Amino acid sequence: MATALELKVPADVEKVVDVLLDAKHDAYVVGGSVRDALRGVDPHDWDVTTDAKPEQIEKLFKRALYNNRFGTVVVQSGDHVVEVTTYRTEAGYADHRRPDAVAFTASLEEDLERRDFTMNAMAWRPPRGAKPGELIDPHHGRKDLEGRVLRAVGDPDERFGEDALRMLRAIRFATLLDLHIEPRTAEAIRRNAALTADLSGERIQQEITKMLSAPRPSVAFQMMSELGVLAVICPELEDSKGTPQEKAAAFNVFDHLLATLDATPQDDLPLRLAGLFHDIGKPETFADGHFHQHEFVGEAKARAILRRWKFDKDTIAEVTHLIRHHMFWYQMEWTGSAVRRFIRKVGLENIPALFALRRADNIGSGARSPRMYALDALWQRVQEEIAAATAFSLRDLQIDGNDIKRELGLEPGPEVGRILNELFERVTDNPALNERDKLLALAREIHRAR
Ligand code: ATP
Ligand code: MG
């Protein structure tokens, strides 16, 4: 069953295997690490599997940390972190999400059997003395990987029944590694899709985040929809298929969201999420045919979805802010004051992302040039205002609340805030007023006129 094979694995990682072998244990590099090494890419993490028990592993390495919950010993070897795990089978999945018990086994074959996909169920032992490197591949993962096929190990219905996350992993791997999900495996996802309802938000979030890092993440969302997973984990998106994007109904909101998503920058997660959800309020506001206020409905829906998936507060705040403001418009006649009010409203720090979202939105609508032209024109005007360094928030005023209190002999209280806000309004209309002396004089005037 073993085939001689050379693989490029860092010496630090081979060293961990060697230490275990020297101590008369069995040990292999395993799982995603072998898959990625075969593909010629550097894995995110290196995994080693062994018949040694956690306590034995721990004793063999100076820099080792035993994580009791996962039964994994994390070993620091040179620059590399290697996760060393005892061969195991997973016994009993009552809730489709985590094994009720982890049982150690003495058999590598059993350990490989509990892994999700053939390409993730290979083990490799580095060369040792005269012995060449050896690949253990009982499920023919190498052939599948070469043929670009994603296939469940064993009976796919059973595997997805044990852990529903595997269905999301299948779609994520197929998208990122450009694989074809083999028909029996795909059918089983369709049959078991409802089980993804039991998955924790955190686990869904991790998979969605990885899907969104693909060059064309629409592939994953299309696949989730076709296989019936999307209707379970994100009915809001699935439902958007039933709403036409514009009066001409050839293109629905779902198609538009995915086209926009693909047009956002690959390395910007909040922008990708904003692209994916920016029009998610449209199905609900379709009644009048104008999607009236869909950006506010969409903001609330996106917040609910992102909270369900346990995204962090900052990401949720950024994404929902972009969605709320994505409908901004511009006319050439705008005065400088109107441009400054626009910057104030959306926040200077959000301008680049908001424009990037609109560019993606335009591309996702089949970019017509006049819209693009208006966007570029507004971008120019915004840059001019930024270069003129006027005040876009209260913080940018040349005086603050303390100056006002001191100058007017005021106690802390609402009057100070009222004056500051009024000054900010005046400076937005006329940036030349943003000088200390002028502001203090104005403050006196505003206070007196009260
Ligand atoms: P990546 O690290 O690129 O996300 P990976 O395949 O390495 O992908 P890990 O979560 O690091 O994924 O898991 C390492 C290995 O553990 C997998 O390759 C697979 O063999 C096994 N594995 C992980 N999650 C599951 C699961 N839910 N069901 C079965 N086996 C799994
Ligand atoms: Mg991994």
CSV table of C-alpha atoms and ligand atoms in Angstrom, one decimal:
chain,number,residue,atom,x,y,z
A,1,MET,CA,0.0,0.0,0.0
A,2,ALA,CA,3.0,2.3,0.5
A,3,THR,CA,4.5,4.0,-2.6
A,4,ALA,CA,8.0,5.5,-2.7
A,5,LEU,CA,7.6,9.3,-3.0
A,6,GLU,CA,9.8,12.4,-2.5
A,7,LEU,CA,8.0,15.4,-1.1
A,8,LYS,CA,9.3,18.9,-0.2
A,9,VAL,CA,8.7,19.1,3.5
A,10,PRO,CA,10.7,21.5,5.8
A,11,ALA,CA,13.5,19.9,7.8
A,12,ASP,CA,11.9,21.2,11.0
A,13,VAL,CA,8.9,19.1,10.3
A,14,GLU,CA,10.8,16.0,9.3
A,15,LYS,CA,12.7,16.4,12.5
A,16,VAL,CA,9.5,15.9,14.5
A,17,VAL,CA,8.8,12.7,12.7
A,18,ASP,CA,12.4,11.5,13.2
A,19,VAL,CA,12.2,12.1,17.0
A,20,LEU,CA,9.1,10.0,17.2
A,21,LEU,CA,10.6,7.2,15.0
A,22,ASP,CA,13.8,7.2,17.0
A,23,ALA,CA,11.7,6.6,20.1
A,24,LYS,CA,10.2,3.5,18.3
A,25,HIS,CA,6.9,5.1,17.5
A,26,ASP,CA,5.2,5.3,14.1
A,27,ALA,CA,4.9,8.8,12.7
A,28,TYR,CA,3.7,10.5,9.4
A,29,VAL,CA,3.1,13.9,8.0
A,30,VAL,CA,-0.6,13.7,7.4
A,31,GLY,CA,-3.8,15.3,6.0
A,32,GLY,CA,-3.9,18.8,4.4
A,33,SER,CA,-0.2,19.1,4.9
A,34,VAL,CA,0.5,16.2,2.5
A,35,ARG,CA,-2.2,17.4,0.1
A,36,ASP,CA,-0.6,20.9,-0.1
A,37,ALA,CA,2.9,19.5,-0.3
A,38,LEU,CA,1.8,17.3,-3.3
A,39,ARG,CA,0.3,20.4,-4.9
A,40,GLY,CA,3.6,22.2,-4.4
A,41,VAL,CA,2.2,24.9,-2.1
A,42,ASP,CA,3.1,25.6,1.5
A,43,PRO,CA,0.4,24.4,3.9
A,44,HIS,CA,-0.9,26.8,6.5
A,45,ASP,CA,-0.2,24.3,9.2
A,46,TRP,CA,1.8,21.1,9.5
A,47,ASP,CA,0.2,18.0,11.0
A,48,VAL,CA,1.9,14.9,12.1
A,49,THR,CA,0.1,11.7,13.2
A,50,THR,CA,1.5,9.0,15.4
A,51,ASP,CA,0.7,6.0,17.5
A,52,ALA,CA,2.4,7.6,20.5
A,53,LYS,CA,-0.1,8.8,23.2
A,54,PRO,CA,-0.2,12.5,24.1
A,55,GLU,CA,1.8,12.1,27.3
A,56,GLN,CA,4.5,10.2,25.4
A,57,ILE,CA,4.6,12.8,22.7
A,58,GLU,CA,4.9,15.6,25.2
A,59,LYS,CA,7.9,14.0,26.9
A,60,LEU,CA,9.9,13.7,23.6
A,61,PHE,CA,9.9,17.5,22.9
A,62,LYS,CA,11.2,20.3,24.9
A,63,ARG,CA,8.9,22.9,23.4
A,64,ALA,CA,5.6,21.1,23.5
A,65,LEU,CA,2.2,22.1,24.6
A,66,TYR,CA,-0.6,19.5,25.2
A,67,ASN,CA,-4.0,20.8,24.3
A,68,ASN,CA,-6.3,18.5,26.3
A,69,ARG,CA,-9.5,19.6,24.6
A,70,PHE,CA,-8.3,18.6,21.1
A,71,GLY,CA,-5.9,15.8,22.2
A,72,THR,CA,-3.2,17.5,20.2
A,73,VAL,CA,0.4,18.3,21.2
A,74,VAL,CA,1.7,21.4,19.6
A,75,VAL,CA,5.4,21.2,19.0
A,76,GLN,CA,7.6,24.2,18.2
A,77,SER,CA,10.3,22.9,15.9
A,78,GLY,CA,12.7,25.6,14.6
A,79,ASP,CA,10.5,28.2,12.8
A,80,HIS,CA,7.7,25.7,12.4
A,81,VAL,CA,4.7,24.8,14.6
A,82,VAL,CA,3.8,21.2,14.1
A,83,GLU,CA,0.6,19.7,15.5
A,84,VAL,CA,1.1,16.2,16.6
A,85,THR,CA,-2.0,14.0,17.0
A,86,THR,CA,-2.4,10.4,18.1
A,87,TYR,CA,-4.1,8.1,15.6
A,88,ARG,CA,-7.8,8.2,16.3
A,89,THR,CA,-11.2,7.2,15.3
A,90,GLU,CA,-14.2,9.3,16.1
A,91,ALA,CA,-16.9,7.5,17.8
A,92,GLY,CA,-20.5,8.6,17.7
A,93,TYR,CA,-21.8,11.9,16.3
A,94,ALA,CA,-25.2,12.6,17.9
A,95,ASP,CA,-25.4,16.2,16.8
A,96,HIS,CA,-23.8,16.2,13.3
A,97,ARG,CA,-21.2,18.6,14.6
A,98,ARG,CA,-18.7,17.0,17.0
A,99,PRO,CA,-17.8,13.5,18.0
A,100,ASP,CA,-19.2,12.5,21.3
A,101,ALA,CA,-15.9,10.8,22.1
A,102,VAL,CA,-12.4,10.5,20.5
A,103,ALA,CA,-11.0,7.1,20.7
A,104,PHE,CA,-7.3,6.5,20.1
A,105,THR,CA,-6.4,3.6,17.9
A,106,ALA,CA,-3.1,1.8,17.0
A,107,SER,CA,-4.0,1.8,13.3
A,108,LEU,CA,-3.0,4.5,10.8
A,109,GLU,CA,-5.6,3.1,8.4
A,110,GLU,CA,-8.4,3.8,10.9
A,111,ASP,CA,-7.1,7.3,11.4
A,112,LEU,CA,-7.1,8.0,7.7
A,113,GLU,CA,-10.6,6.5,7.4
A,114,ARG,CA,-12.1,9.1,9.7
A,115,ARG,CA,-10.8,12.0,7.5
A,116,ASP,CA,-13.2,13.9,5.2
A,117,PHE,CA,-11.9,13.7,1.6
A,118,THR,CA,-9.6,11.3,-0.2
A,119,MET,CA,-7.1,14.1,-0.8
A,120,ASN,CA,-7.0,14.9,2.9
A,121,ALA,CA,-6.6,11.2,3.9
A,122,MET,CA,-3.0,10.6,2.9
A,123,ALA,CA,0.1,10.1,5.1
A,124,TRP,CA,3.7,10.5,4.2
A,125,ARG,CA,6.9,9.3,6.0
A,126,PRO,CA,10.1,11.2,5.2
A,127,PRO,CA,13.2,9.2,3.9
A,128,ARG,CA,15.2,7.6,6.6
A,129,GLY,CA,18.7,6.2,6.0
A,130,ALA,CA,18.5,4.0,2.9
A,131,LYS,CA,14.6,4.0,3.0
A,132,PRO,CA,13.0,6.4,0.6
A,133,GLY,CA,10.0,8.6,1.5
A,134,GLU,CA,6.7,6.7,1.5
A,135,LEU,CA,3.2,7.7,0.7
A,136,ILE,CA,0.3,5.8,2.4
A,137,ASP,CA,-2.8,6.5,0.3
A,138,PRO,CA,-5.5,3.8,0.8
A,139,HIS,CA,-8.3,6.0,-0.6
A,140,HIS,CA,-6.4,7.1,-3.8
A,141,GLY,CA,-6.3,10.7,-2.8
A,142,ARG,CA,-3.3,11.4,-5.1
A,143,LYS,CA,-5.1,10.2,-8.2
A,144,ASP,CA,-8.2,12.3,-7.2
A,145,LEU,CA,-6.1,15.3,-6.6
A,146,GLU,CA,-4.4,14.9,-10.0
A,147,GLY,CA,-7.8,14.4,-11.6
A,148,ARG,CA,-9.1,17.4,-9.8
A,149,VAL,CA,-11.8,15.4,-8.1
A,150,LEU,CA,-13.1,16.0,-4.6
A,151,ARG,CA,-14.4,12.7,-3.1
A,152,ALA,CA,-15.6,11.8,0.3
A,153,VAL,CA,-13.8,9.0,2.1
A,154,GLY,CA,-16.1,5.9,2.4
A,155,ASP,CA,-19.9,6.4,2.3
A,156,PRO,CA,-20.6,10.2,1.7
A,157,ASP,CA,-24.0,10.1,3.4
A,158,GLU,CA,-22.4,8.7,6.6
A,159,ARG,CA,-19.6,11.2,6.5
A,160,PHE,CA,-21.8,14.2,6.1
A,161,GLY,CA,-24.2,12.8,8.7
A,162,GLU,CA,-21.3,12.6,11.2
A,163,ASP,CA,-20.2,16.2,10.7
A,164,ALA,CA,-22.2,18.6,8.6
A,165,LEU,CA,-19.3,21.0,8.3
A,166,ARG,CA,-17.7,18.6,5.8
A,167,MET,CA,-20.3,19.8,3.3
A,168,LEU,CA,-19.1,23.4,3.6
A,169,ARG,CA,-15.5,22.2,3.5
A,170,ALA,CA,-16.2,20.3,0.3
A,171,ILE,CA,-17.5,23.4,-1.4
A,172,ARG,CA,-14.7,25.5,0.0
A,173,PHE,CA,-12.0,23.1,-1.3
A,174,ALA,CA,-13.7,22.8,-4.7
A,175,THR,CA,-13.8,26.5,-5.0
A,176,LEU,CA,-10.2,27.3,-3.8
A,177,LEU,CA,-8.5,24.3,-5.4
A,178,ASP,CA,-10.7,24.3,-8.5
A,179,LEU,CA,-12.0,20.8,-8.1
A,180,HIS,CA,-15.0,19.0,-9.3
A,181,ILE,CA,-17.2,17.4,-6.6
A,182,GLU,CA,-17.6,13.8,-7.7
A,183,PRO,CA,-21.4,13.0,-8.3
A,184,ARG,CA,-22.0,10.6,-5.4
A,185,THR,CA,-20.4,13.1,-3.0
A,186,ALA,CA,-22.4,16.0,-4.5
A,187,GLU,CA,-25.7,14.0,-4.3
A,188,ALA,CA,-25.0,13.2,-0.7
A,189,ILE,CA,-24.5,16.9,0.0
A,190,ARG,CA,-27.9,17.6,-1.6
A,191,ARG,CA,-29.5,14.9,0.6
A,192,ASN,CA,-27.9,16.1,3.8
A,193,ALA,CA,-27.9,19.8,3.3
A,194,ALA,CA,-30.5,20.4,6.0
A,195,LEU,CA,-28.0,19.2,8.6
A,196,THR,CA,-26.0,22.4,8.2
A,197,ALA,CA,-28.7,24.1,10.2
A,198,ASP,CA,-27.1,22.6,13.3
A,199,LEU,CA,-23.6,24.1,12.7
A,200,SER,CA,-22.3,26.7,15.0
A,201,GLY,CA,-22.0,30.2,13.7
A,202,GLU,CA,-18.2,30.3,14.3
A,203,ARG,CA,-17.6,27.2,12.1
A,204,ILE,CA,-19.7,28.6,9.3
A,205,GLN,CA,-17.9,31.9,9.6
A,206,GLN,CA,-14.5,30.3,9.1
A,207,GLU,CA,-15.6,28.5,6.0
A,208,ILE,CA,-17.3,31.5,4.5
A,209,THR,CA,-14.2,33.6,5.2
A,210,LYS,CA,-12.1,31.1,3.3
A,211,MET,CA,-14.5,30.9,0.4
A,212,LEU,CA,-14.4,34.7,0.2
A,213,SER,CA,-10.6,34.6,-0.2
A,214,ALA,CA,-11.0,32.8,-3.6
A,215,PRO,CA,-10.3,34.8,-6.8
A,216,ARG,CA,-14.0,34.3,-7.8
A,217,PRO,CA,-15.9,33.5,-4.6
A,218,SER,CA,-19.2,33.5,-6.6
A,219,VAL,CA,-18.3,29.9,-7.5
A,220,ALA,CA,-18.8,28.8,-3.9
A,221,PHE,CA,-22.1,30.6,-3.4
A,222,GLN,CA,-23.4,29.3,-6.7
A,223,MET,CA,-22.4,25.8,-5.6
A,224,MET,CA,-23.9,26.2,-2.1
A,225,SER,CA,-27.2,27.3,-3.8
A,226,GLU,CA,-27.2,24.4,-6.3
A,227,LEU,CA,-26.5,21.8,-3.6
A,228,GLY,CA,-29.2,23.2,-1.2
A,229,VAL,CA,-26.8,24.4,1.5
A,230,LEU,CA,-27.4,28.2,1.0
A,231,ALA,CA,-31.1,27.9,1.6
A,232,VAL,CA,-30.3,26.5,5.0
A,233,ILE,CA,-27.4,28.7,6.2
A,234,CYS,CA,-28.4,31.9,4.4
A,235,PRO,CA,-32.0,31.9,3.2
A,236,GLU,CA,-31.7,35.7,2.8
A,237,LEU,CA,-29.3,35.1,-0.1
A,238,GLU,CA,-31.2,32.2,-1.6
A,239,ASP,CA,-34.4,34.3,-1.6
A,240,SER,CA,-32.8,37.1,-3.5
A,241,LYS,CA,-33.0,34.8,-6.6
A,242,GLY,CA,-36.7,35.5,-6.8
A,243,THR,CA,-36.3,39.3,-7.1
A,244,PRO,CA,-35.4,41.0,-10.4
A,245,GLN,CA,-32.4,43.3,-10.1
A,246,GLU,CA,-33.9,45.9,-12.5
A,247,LYS,CA,-37.2,46.3,-14.3
A,248,ALA,CA,-35.8,44.0,-17.0
A,249,ALA,CA,-35.9,40.7,-15.1
A,250,ALA,CA,-33.1,38.8,-17.0
A,251,PHE,CA,-30.8,39.4,-14.0
A,252,ASN,CA,-31.9,38.8,-10.5
A,253,VAL,CA,-30.6,40.2,-7.2
A,254,PHE,CA,-28.6,37.1,-6.4
A,255,ASP,CA,-26.8,37.2,-9.8
A,256,HIS,CA,-26.1,40.9,-9.2
A,257,LEU,CA,-24.8,40.3,-5.7
A,258,LEU,CA,-22.4,37.6,-6.9
A,259,ALA,CA,-21.2,39.6,-9.8
A,260,THR,CA,-20.5,42.5,-7.4
A,261,LEU,CA,-18.8,40.2,-5.0
A,262,ASP,CA,-16.4,38.9,-7.7
A,263,ALA,CA,-15.5,42.5,-8.6
A,264,THR,CA,-14.4,43.5,-5.0
A,265,PRO,CA,-10.7,43.2,-4.1
A,266,GLN,CA,-9.7,39.7,-3.1
A,267,ASP,CA,-7.8,40.6,0.1
A,268,ASP,CA,-10.5,42.9,1.6
A,269,LEU,CA,-12.9,40.8,3.7
A,270,PRO,CA,-15.2,43.6,4.8
A,271,LEU,CA,-15.5,44.9,1.2
A,272,ARG,CA,-16.3,41.4,0.0
A,273,LEU,CA,-19.0,41.0,2.6
A,274,ALA,CA,-20.4,44.4,1.7
A,275,GLY,CA,-20.4,43.4,-2.0
A,276,LEU,CA,-22.2,40.1,-1.2
A,277,PHE,CA,-24.9,41.7,0.9
A,278,HIS,CA,-25.2,45.3,-0.3
A,279,ASP,CA,-28.6,44.7,-2.0
A,280,ILE,CA,-29.9,42.1,0.4
A,281,GLY,CA,-32.7,44.5,1.4
A,282,LYS,CA,-34.1,44.4,-2.1
A,283,PRO,CA,-36.4,41.4,-1.9
A,284,GLU,CA,-38.3,42.9,1.1
A,285,THR,CA,-38.6,46.4,-0.5
A,286,PHE,CA,-39.6,45.2,-3.9
A,287,ALA,CA,-43.3,45.9,-3.4
A,288,ASP,CA,-43.2,49.4,-4.8
A,289,GLY,CA,-40.9,48.4,-7.7
A,290,HIS,CA,-38.3,50.9,-6.5
A,291,PHE,CA,-36.6,49.1,-3.6
A,292,HIS,CA,-37.4,52.2,-1.5
A,293,GLN,CA,-34.9,52.4,1.4
A,294,HIS,CA,-33.5,49.0,0.6
A,295,GLU,CA,-30.1,50.1,2.0
A,296,PHE,CA,-31.5,50.5,5.5
A,297,VAL,CA,-33.4,47.2,5.4
A,298,GLY,CA,-30.2,45.6,3.9
A,299,GLU,CA,-28.0,47.0,6.6
A,300,ALA,CA,-30.2,45.4,9.3
A,301,LYS,CA,-30.4,42.1,7.4
A,302,ALA,CA,-26.6,42.0,6.9
A,303,ARG,CA,-26.1,42.8,10.6
A,304,ALA,CA,-28.4,39.9,11.6
A,305,ILE,CA,-26.5,37.4,9.2
A,306,LEU,CA,-23.0,38.5,10.3
A,307,ARG,CA,-24.1,38.3,14.0
A,308,ARG,CA,-25.4,34.8,13.4
A,309,TRP,CA,-22.0,33.9,12.0
A,310,LYS,CA,-20.3,35.5,15.0
A,311,PHE,CA,-18.2,38.0,13.0
A,312,ASP,CA,-16.4,40.4,15.2
A,313,LYS,CA,-17.9,43.8,16.1
A,314,ASP,CA,-15.5,45.8,13.9
A,315,THR,CA,-16.1,43.8,10.8
A,316,ILE,CA,-19.9,44.0,11.3
A,317,ALA,CA,-19.7,47.8,11.9
A,318,GLU,CA,-17.6,48.3,8.8
A,319,VAL,CA,-19.8,46.2,6.5
A,320,THR,CA,-23.1,47.6,7.7
A,321,HIS,CA,-21.8,51.1,7.4
A,322,LEU,CA,-20.8,50.5,3.8
A,323,ILE,CA,-24.2,49.0,3.0
A,324,ARG,CA,-26.1,51.8,4.6
A,325,HIS,CA,-24.3,54.4,2.5
A,326,HIS,CA,-23.8,52.5,-0.8
A,327,MET,CA,-26.6,54.4,-2.5
A,328,PHE,CA,-24.8,57.8,-2.6
A,329,TRP,CA,-25.3,59.8,-5.7
A,330,TYR,CA,-23.7,62.8,-7.3
A,331,GLN,CA,-24.4,65.7,-9.6
A,332,MET,CA,-21.9,68.0,-11.3
A,333,GLU,CA,-23.7,71.0,-9.9
A,334,TRP,CA,-22.8,70.1,-6.3
A,335,THR,CA,-21.2,73.0,-4.4
A,336,GLY,CA,-18.0,72.5,-2.4
A,337,SER,CA,-20.2,72.5,0.7
A,338,ALA,CA,-22.3,69.6,-0.7
A,339,VAL,CA,-19.2,67.6,-1.4
A,340,ARG,CA,-17.9,68.3,2.2
A,341,ARG,CA,-21.3,67.3,3.6
A,342,PHE,CA,-21.1,64.1,1.7
A,343,ILE,CA,-17.7,63.4,3.2
A,344,ARG,CA,-18.9,64.2,6.7
A,345,LYS,CA,-21.9,61.9,6.3
A,346,VAL,CA,-20.1,58.8,5.2
A,347,GLY,CA,-16.9,59.6,7.2
A,348,LEU,CA,-13.5,60.4,5.6
A,349,GLU,CA,-12.0,57.1,6.6
A,350,ASN,CA,-14.7,55.2,4.8
A,351,ILE,CA,-14.4,57.0,1.4
A,352,PRO,CA,-11.9,54.6,-0.3
A,353,ALA,CA,-13.9,51.5,0.7
A,354,LEU,CA,-17.2,53.1,-0.3
A,355,PHE,CA,-15.9,54.0,-3.7
A,356,ALA,CA,-14.4,50.6,-4.2
A,357,LEU,CA,-17.8,49.1,-3.3
A,358,ARG,CA,-19.5,51.3,-5.8
A,359,ARG,CA,-17.0,50.4,-8.5
A,360,ALA,CA,-17.7,46.7,-7.9
A,361,ASP,CA,-21.5,47.5,-7.8
A,362,ASN,CA,-21.2,49.2,-11.2
A,363,ILE,CA,-19.2,46.3,-12.7
A,364,GLY,CA,-21.7,43.9,-11.2
A,365,SER,CA,-24.5,45.8,-13.0
A,366,GLY,CA,-22.7,45.5,-16.3
A,367,ALA,CA,-21.0,48.9,-16.0
A,368,ARG,CA,-22.5,51.6,-18.1
A,369,SER,CA,-20.1,54.4,-18.6
A,370,PRO,CA,-22.1,57.5,-17.4
A,371,ARG,CA,-22.3,56.1,-13.9
A,372,MET,CA,-18.6,55.3,-13.9
A,373,TYR,CA,-17.9,58.8,-15.1
A,374,ALA,CA,-19.9,60.4,-12.3
A,375,LEU,CA,-18.1,58.2,-9.8
A,376,ASP,CA,-14.7,59.3,-11.1
A,377,ALA,CA,-15.9,63.0,-11.1
A,378,LEU,CA,-17.0,62.8,-7.4
A,379,TRP,CA,-13.8,61.0,-6.5
A,380,GLN,CA,-11.9,64.0,-8.0
A,381,ARG,CA,-13.9,66.5,-6.1
A,382,VAL,CA,-13.5,64.5,-2.8
A,383,GLN,CA,-9.7,64.4,-3.4
A,384,GLU,CA,-9.7,68.2,-3.9
A,385,GLU,CA,-11.5,68.7,-0.6
A,386,ILE,CA,-9.2,66.4,1.2
A,387,ALA,CA,-6.2,68.2,-0.2
A,388,ALA,CA,-7.6,71.5,1.0
A,389,ALA,CA,-7.6,69.9,4.5
A,390,THR,CA,-10.9,71.3,5.7
A,391,ALA,CA,-12.8,70.0,8.7
A,392,PHE,CA,-14.6,66.7,8.1
A,393,SER,CA,-15.4,66.0,11.8
A,394,LEU,CA,-15.6,68.0,15.0
A,395,ARG,CA,-12.0,66.8,15.8
A,396,ASP,CA,-10.7,68.8,12.8
A,397,LEU,CA,-11.9,72.1,14.2
A,398,GLN,CA,-9.1,74.4,15.3
A,399,ILE,CA,-10.7,74.8,18.7
A,400,ASP,CA,-12.3,72.4,21.1
A,401,GLY,CA,-14.8,72.3,23.9
A,402,ASN,CA,-12.1,73.4,26.5
A,403,ASP,CA,-11.3,76.5,24.4
A,404,ILE,CA,-15.0,77.4,24.3
A,405,LYS,CA,-15.5,76.9,28.1
A,406,ARG,CA,-12.5,79.0,28.9
A,407,GLU,CA,-13.2,81.8,26.4
A,408,LEU,CA,-16.9,82.1,27.3
A,409,GLY,CA,-16.7,81.2,31.0
A,410,LEU,CA,-19.1,78.3,30.5
A,411,GLU,CA,-19.7,75.3,32.8
A,412,PRO,CA,-19.5,71.9,31.1
A,413,GLY,CA,-22.9,71.2,29.6
A,414,PRO,CA,-25.0,71.0,26.4
A,415,GLU,CA,-24.3,74.6,25.5
A,416,VAL,CA,-20.7,73.8,24.7
A,417,GLY,CA,-21.7,71.0,22.4
A,418,ARG,CA,-24.3,73.1,20.7
A,419,ILE,CA,-21.7,75.8,19.9
A,420,LEU,CA,-19.2,73.3,18.6
A,421,ASN,CA,-21.8,71.7,16.3
A,422,GLU,CA,-22.9,75.1,15.0
A,423,LEU,CA,-19.2,76.0,14.3
A,424,PHE,CA,-18.8,72.7,12.5
A,425,GLU,CA,-21.8,73.6,10.3
A,426,ARG,CA,-20.3,77.0,9.5
A,427,VAL,CA,-16.9,75.6,8.7
A,428,THR,CA,-18.4,73.0,6.4
A,429,ASP,CA,-20.1,75.8,4.4
A,430,ASN,CA,-17.0,78.0,4.6
A,431,PRO,CA,-13.7,76.3,5.3
A,432,ALA,CA,-11.9,79.6,5.6
A,433,LEU,CA,-13.5,80.1,9.0
A,434,ASN,CA,-11.5,77.2,10.5
A,435,GLU,CA,-8.9,79.4,12.3
A,436,ARG,CA,-8.6,79.8,16.0
A,437,ASP,CA,-9.4,83.5,16.3
A,438,LYS,CA,-12.2,83.4,13.9
A,439,LEU,CA,-13.8,80.4,15.6
A,440,LEU,CA,-13.5,82.0,19.0
A,441,ALA,CA,-15.2,85.2,17.8
A,442,LEU,CA,-17.9,83.1,16.1
A,443,ALA,CA,-18.4,81.1,19.3
A,444,ARG,CA,-19.1,84.3,21.2
A,445,GLU,CA,-21.6,85.4,18.6
A,446,ILE,CA,-23.4,82.1,18.6
A,447,HIS,CA,-23.6,82.1,22.4
A,448,ARG,CA,-24.9,85.6,22.5
A,449,ALA,CA,-27.5,85.0,19.9
A,450,ARG,CA,-29.0,82.2,21.8
B,1,ATP,P1,-6.8,24.1,5.5
B,1,ATP,O1,-5.8,24.0,6.7
B,1,ATP,O2,-6.2,24.5,4.2
B,1,ATP,O3,-8.0,24.8,5.9
B,1,ATP,P2,-6.9,21.3,6.0
B,1,ATP,O4,-7.4,20.1,5.1
B,1,ATP,O5,-5.5,21.2,6.4
B,1,ATP,O6,-7.2,22.6,5.2
B,1,ATP,P3,-7.5,21.4,8.7
B,1,ATP,O7,-8.7,21.9,9.4
B,1,ATP,O8,-6.2,22.0,9.0
B,1,ATP,O9,-7.9,21.4,7.2
B,1,ATP,O10,-7.5,19.8,9.1
B,1,ATP,C1,-6.3,19.0,8.9
B,1,ATP,C2,-6.8,17.6,8.4
B,1,ATP,O11,-7.7,17.1,9.4
B,1,ATP,C3,-7.6,17.6,7.2
B,1,ATP,O12,-6.8,17.6,6.0
B,1,ATP,C4,-8.4,16.3,7.3
B,1,ATP,O13,-7.6,15.2,7.1
B,1,ATP,C5,-8.8,16.4,8.8
B,1,ATP,N1,-10.0,17.1,9.1
B,1,ATP,C6,-10.2,18.4,9.4
B,1,ATP,N2,-11.5,18.7,9.6
B,1,ATP,C7,-12.2,17.6,9.4
B,1,ATP,C8,-13.5,17.2,9.5
B,1,ATP,N3,-14.5,18.1,9.8
B,1,ATP,N4,-13.9,15.9,9.2
B,1,ATP,C9,-12.9,15.0,8.9
B,1,ATP,N5,-11.6,15.3,8.8
B,1,ATP,C10,-11.2,16.5,9.1
B,2,MG,MG,-4.6,22.6,7.6
